[in-house]
Amino acid sequence: MNKFRGAYVAIVTPFTKDGKVDEKGLKDLIEFQVKNGTHGIVPCGTTGESATLTHEEHHRVVELTVKTVKGRVPVLAGTGSNSTSESIELTRAAKAAGADGALMITPYYNKPTQEGLYQHFKAVAEAVDIPIILYNVPSRTSVNMLPETVARCAKIKNIVGVKEATADLNQISQVIRLCPKNFAVLSGDDFTCMATVAIGGAGVISVTSNVAPKDMAAMMDAALAGDFTKARKLHYKLFPLMGAMFIETNPTPAKTALALMGKIKNSAPRLPLYKMSEASTEKLSKVLADCGLL
């Protein structure tokens, strides 16, 4: 069975007041996640602000995550880039650090064709022998990786899954229909993750898990076990929180929530992202309080 199942947290990268990676803060967040039943950790994803980490910081965050996790759950390291050679370098570093797999975003800004996407992932998969999860998020990249392209990639032995963040159950159904049974289709959208599992998906890579790891993991456990009465109850419990995580650009709300909960000291993301407005912070605080997280 594919090990990439359940609720994986797209973990934030906390920074100190002077803008450096807060290593103690990150270790504490990882412990909070593992203790609360998260099924896996994803460092250096979009939520981890990979776009504004230097290569040295990127390597260090992955290395620190692997060392802190100590094999208790899988570590799926974000290693994608819009440059194939850079993606290979980041993926090699993740493998050397001991990551269990690599999460690779479709190249952004360049707008490759479907053939270009296939050749990009094929080149990385052939260069680095590590399990690879593709990551399709058209809202961020301006390119939609079509189900037929995902199915082509699924024939490459170490491409073992996809994070589908289109929130389009039609497209996700096509991916599941066209790919092998053990190919992990993970939701990249908290709102539709339970529905994704209902149609044959394997779980979620979640933003909301940053603040509510226990409930997200329990929802995925229930859905994967076919207990949709319990899963649905948890979905609607978490639904306001899922919305609050996207009041402003991710990961600003997640980092603000963690700071309000006393889990990190500094809520600020790196520029060009900016700290949350007072009005949004007020709305977020109310949702956190209503969910019993403050």
Coordinates of N, CA and C in Angstrom, one line a residue, residues 2 64-65 74 89 104 106 109-110 120 154 161 164 167 186 192 217 225 228 248 259 292:
N2 N 0.5 2.3 -0.7 CA 1.2 3.5 -0.8 C 1.2 4.2 0.6
L64 N 16.2 19.5 9.1 CA 15.8 19.7 10.5 C 14.4 18.9 10.7
T65 N 13.6 19.0 9.7 CA 12.3 18.3 9.8 C 12.5 16.8 9.9
P74 N 6.0 9.9 7.9 CA 6.8 10.2 6.7 C 7.0 11.7 6.5
E89 N 18.3 19.5 -8.2 CA 19.2 19.8 -7.1 C 18.5 19.8 -5.8
M104 N 6.5 17.8 -5.8 CA 7.0 18.6 -6.8 C 5.9 19.4 -7.6
T106 N 4.1 21.8 -10.3 CA 4.2 22.0 -11.8 C 5.0 23.3 -11.9
Y109 N 5.0 30.1 -13.9 CA 5.4 31.2 -14.7 C 5.8 30.9 -16.1
N110 N 6.6 29.8 -16.3 CA 7.0 29.5 -17.7 C 5.9 29.0 -18.6
H120 N 9.6 17.3 -17.8 CA 10.1 17.9 -16.6 C 10.1 16.9 -15.5
A154 N 2.4 8.6 -14.1 CA 2.2 7.5 -13.2 C 2.8 6.2 -13.6
G161 N 2.2 9.5 -6.8 CA 1.0 10.1 -6.4 C 0.9 11.5 -7.0
E164 N -3.7 17.1 -5.8 CA -4.6 17.8 -6.7 C -5.3 18.9 -6.0
A167 N -9.6 21.5 -6.7 CA -10.9 21.5 -6.1 C -12.0 21.1 -7.1
L186 N -4.0 12.8 -3.6 CA -4.2 13.5 -2.4 C -4.8 14.9 -2.7
T192 N -12.5 20.2 -0.1 CA -13.0 19.1 -0.8 C -12.2 17.8 -0.5
A217 N -6.8 14.8 11.0 CA -6.3 13.4 11.0 C -7.5 12.5 11.3
A225 N -11.7 4.9 6.3 CA -12.4 3.7 6.9 C -13.8 3.6 6.4
F228 N -18.4 7.7 6.9 CA -18.7 9.1 6.4 C -19.6 9.9 7.3
E248 N -6.9 35.7 3.9 CA -5.9 36.4 3.1 C -5.0 35.3 2.5
A259 N 0.3 32.0 16.0 CA 0.8 33.0 16.9 C -0.3 33.3 18.0
G292 N -12.8 26.6 19.7 CA -12.1 26.2 21.0 C -10.6 26.1 20.9

